[in-house]
PDB file of C-alpha atoms in Angstrom:
ATOM      1  CA  MET A   1      96.994 108.708 113.993  1.00 94.00           C
ATOM      2  CA  ASN A   2     100.509 110.104 114.236  1.00 93.00           C
ATOM      3  CA  VAL A   3     103.559 107.771 114.287  1.00 94.00           C
ATOM      4  CA  GLU A   4     107.132 109.039 114.373  1.00 89.00           C
ATOM      5  CA  ILE A   5     109.589 107.669 111.842  1.00 86.00           C
ATOM      6  CA  ASP A   6     111.364 104.543 113.098  1.00 84.00           C
ATOM      7  CA  ARG A   7     108.844 104.220 115.959  1.00 89.00           C
ATOM      8  CA  SER A   8     105.771 102.054 116.442  1.00 94.00           C
ATOM      9  CA  ALA A   9     102.233 102.420 117.732  1.00 96.00           C
ATOM     10  CA  ARG A  10     100.174  99.573 119.174  1.00 97.00           C
ATOM     11  CA  VAL A  11      96.534  99.103 117.912  1.00 97.00           C
ATOM     12  CA  GLN A  12      94.204  96.821 119.768  1.00 97.00           C
ATOM     13  CA  LEU A  13      91.340  95.607 117.482  1.00 97.00           C
ATOM     14  CA  SER A  14      87.804  94.886 118.599  1.00 95.00           C
ATOM     15  CA  GLY A  15      87.882  91.433 116.886  1.00 96.00           C
ATOM     16  CA  PRO A  16      90.247  89.125 114.940  1.00 97.00           C
ATOM     17  CA  ALA A  17      91.565  90.533 111.712  1.00 97.00           C
ATOM     18  CA  ALA A  18      91.675  88.347 108.607  1.00 96.00           C
ATOM     19  CA  SER A  19      93.468  90.954 106.373  1.00 96.00           C
ATOM     20  CA  VAL A  20      95.451  94.080 106.910  1.00 97.00           C
ATOM     21  CA  ILE A  21      96.050  96.562 104.129  1.00 97.00           C
ATOM     22  CA  VAL A  22      98.610  99.388 104.035  1.00 98.00           C
ATOM     23  CA  ALA A  23      97.912 101.904 101.242  1.00 97.00           C
ATOM     24  CA  ASN A  24     101.552 102.977 100.873  1.00 97.00           C
ATOM     25  CA  PRO A  25     104.076 100.495 102.359  1.00 96.00           C
ATOM     26  CA  ALA A  26     106.951 103.014 101.824  1.00 94.00           C
ATOM     27  CA  ILE A  27     105.396 105.203 104.493  1.00 94.00           C
ATOM     28  CA  ALA A  28     104.180 102.683 107.051  1.00 96.00           C
ATOM     29  CA  ASP A  29     104.317  98.974 107.755  1.00 97.00           C
ATOM     30  CA  VAL A  30     102.199  96.731 110.018  1.00 97.00           C
ATOM     31  CA  THR A  31     103.297  93.856 112.141  1.00 96.00           C
ATOM     32  CA  VAL A  32     100.485  91.511 113.209  1.00 95.00           C
ATOM     33  CA  VAL A  33     101.322  90.220 116.684  1.00 94.00           C
ATOM     34  CA  ASP A  34      98.162  88.163 116.958  1.00 95.00           C
ATOM     35  CA  ALA A  35      94.686  88.317 115.407  1.00 93.00           C
ATOM     36  CA  ASN A  36      93.702  91.251 117.684  1.00 96.00           C
ATOM     37  CA  THR A  37      96.899  93.254 117.943  1.00 97.00           C
ATOM     38  CA  LEU A  38      98.794  95.286 115.358  1.00 97.00           C
ATOM     39  CA  PHE A  39     101.898  97.467 115.501  1.00 97.00           C
ATOM     40  CA  ILE A  40     102.085 100.250 113.012  1.00 97.00           C
ATOM     41  CA  LEU A  41     105.718 101.175 112.074  1.00 96.00           C
ATOM     42  CA  GLY A  42     106.705 104.590 110.683  1.00 93.00           C
ATOM     43  CA  LYS A  43     109.007 103.917 107.729  1.00 91.00           C
ATOM     44  CA  GLY A  44     109.017 107.102 105.615  1.00 87.00           C
ATOM     45  CA  TYR A  45     107.669 110.620 105.953  1.00 86.00           C
ATOM     46  CA  GLY A  46     104.092 111.108 104.655  1.00 93.00           C
ATOM     47  CA  VAL A  47     100.502 110.064 104.980  1.00 96.00           C
ATOM     48  CA  THR A  48      98.959 106.673 104.266  1.00 97.00           C
ATOM     49  CA  GLU A  49      96.022 104.585 105.416  1.00 98.00           C
ATOM     50  CA  VAL A  50      95.822 101.284 107.284  1.00 98.00           C
ATOM     51  CA  VAL A  51      92.743  99.057 107.145  1.00 98.00           C
ATOM     52  CA  ALA A  52      92.016  95.842 108.976  1.00 97.00           C
ATOM     53  CA  VAL A  53      89.035  93.637 108.165  1.00 97.00           C
ATOM     54  CA  ASP A  54      87.610  90.524 109.671  1.00 96.00           C
ATOM     55  CA  GLY A  55      86.856  87.234 107.884  1.00 95.00           C
ATOM     56  CA  VAL A  56      83.611  88.494 106.325  1.00 96.00           C
ATOM     57  CA  GLY A  57      85.079  91.886 105.217  1.00 95.00           C
ATOM     58  CA  ARG A  58      83.787  94.097 108.086  1.00 97.00           C
ATOM     59  CA  THR A  59      86.078  96.942 108.862  1.00 97.00           C
ATOM     60  CA  LEU A  60      87.748  96.603 112.367  1.00 97.00           C
ATOM     61  CA  PHE A  61      90.186  99.475 111.949  1.00 97.00           C
ATOM     62  CA  GLN A  62      90.587 102.180 109.336  1.00 98.00           C
ATOM     63  CA  ARG A  63      92.787 105.112 110.049  1.00 97.00           C
ATOM     64  CA  GLU A  64      94.927 107.776 108.305  1.00 98.00           C
ATOM     65  CA  ILE A  65      98.481 107.336 109.436  1.00 97.00           C
ATOM     66  CA  VAL A  66     100.743 110.423 109.437  1.00 95.00           C
ATOM     67  CA  VAL A  67     104.480 109.595 109.741  1.00 92.00           C
ATOM     68  CA  THR A  68     106.442 112.511 111.080  1.00 87.00           C
ATOM     69  CA  GLY A  69     110.034 113.168 112.111  1.00 78.00           C
ATOM     70  CA  GLY A  70     110.906 112.539 115.709  1.00 69.00           C
ATOM     71  CA  SER A  71     111.252 115.400 118.153  1.00 63.00           C
ATOM     72  CA  THR A  72     114.910 114.491 118.909  1.00 65.00           C
ATOM     73  CA  GLY A  73     117.646 112.200 117.826  1.00 72.00           C
ATOM     74  CA  THR A  74     117.941 112.860 114.111  1.00 73.00           C
ATOM     75  CA  VAL A  75     119.688 115.356 111.937  1.00 76.00           C
ATOM     76  CA  ARG A  76     119.625 115.620 108.099  1.00 77.00           C
ATOM     77  CA  VAL A  77     122.989 116.619 106.520  1.00 81.00           C
ATOM     78  CA  TRP A  78     122.995 117.949 102.970  1.00 84.00           C
ATOM     79  CA  ARG A  79     126.018 117.736 100.637  1.00 86.00           C
ATOM     80  CA  GLY A  80     124.855 119.255  97.394  1.00 86.00           C
ATOM     81  CA  ALA A  81     121.746 117.346  96.345  1.00 85.00           C
ATOM     82  CA  GLN A  82     122.628 114.321  98.501  1.00 84.00           C
ATOM     83  CA  ALA A  83     121.052 114.138 101.974  1.00 79.00           C
ATOM     84  CA  THR A  84     122.065 111.748 104.713  1.00 81.00           C
ATOM     85  CA  GLU A  85     119.984 111.179 107.793  1.00 78.00           C
ATOM     86  CA  MET A  86     122.046 110.956 110.961  1.00 78.00           C
ATOM     87  CA  ALA A  87     120.983 109.222 114.169  1.00 75.00           C
ATOM     88  CA  CYS A  88     122.252 111.114 117.154  1.00 76.00           C
ATOM     89  CA  GLY A  89     122.851 110.188 120.757  1.00 73.00           C
ATOM     90  CA  SER A  90     126.001 111.400 122.482  1.00 75.00           C
ATOM     91  CA  SER A  91     127.473 111.614 118.875  1.00 75.00           C
ATOM     92  CA  CYS A  92     125.935 111.278 115.369  1.00 76.00           C
ATOM     93  CA  ALA A  93     126.349 108.547 112.834  1.00 76.00           C
ATOM     94  CA  PRO A  94     124.622 107.851 109.479  1.00 75.00           C
ATOM     95  CA  SER A  95     121.369 105.915 110.033  1.00 70.00           C
ATOM     96  CA  VAL A  96     120.284 103.060 107.792  1.00 65.00           C
ATOM     97  CA  ARG A  97     117.930 105.423 106.055  1.00 61.00           C
ATOM     98  CA  ARG A  98     119.192 107.223 103.005  1.00 53.00           C
ATOM     99  CA  THR A  99     117.139 110.088 101.570  1.00 53.00           C
ATOM    100  CA  GLN A 100     116.718 110.598  97.879  1.00 52.00           C
ATOM    101  CA  GLY A 101     118.043 114.204  97.684  1.00 48.00           C
ATOM    102  CA  ALA A 102     116.171 117.288  96.547  1.00 45.00           C
ATOM    103  CA  GLY A 103     113.010 115.323  95.677  1.00 47.00           C
ATOM    104  CA  ALA A 104     112.786 113.569  99.025  1.00 47.00           C
ATOM    105  CA  ALA A 105     110.078 114.284 101.473  1.00 47.00           C
ATOM    106  CA  THR A 106     111.088 116.311 104.509  1.00 46.00           C
ATOM    107  CA  PRO A 107     109.695 116.057 108.034  1.00 48.00           C
TER     108      PRO A 107
END
């Protein structure tokens, strides 16, 4: 399942979830709206897995989540080893996301 960074995807479960696990919370997060509805949020570039299980441990949802850069609206500006992600509309401004520099993942 692909989710763009700073975007969400709705997942409708076949039954009520008792637990939801995100393998790498730096890449994706999950908001539980109700027992049958999840929203997966793209937080950082990369691949992780989300699993939802019911009260007796049966798997309701298990998917690889690939968080990618959006097709428009962002630019990465490099100053030496420091990168700043910019959110762009009619003009660009630094987003709340700061990258780590040369070791950071790229979209």
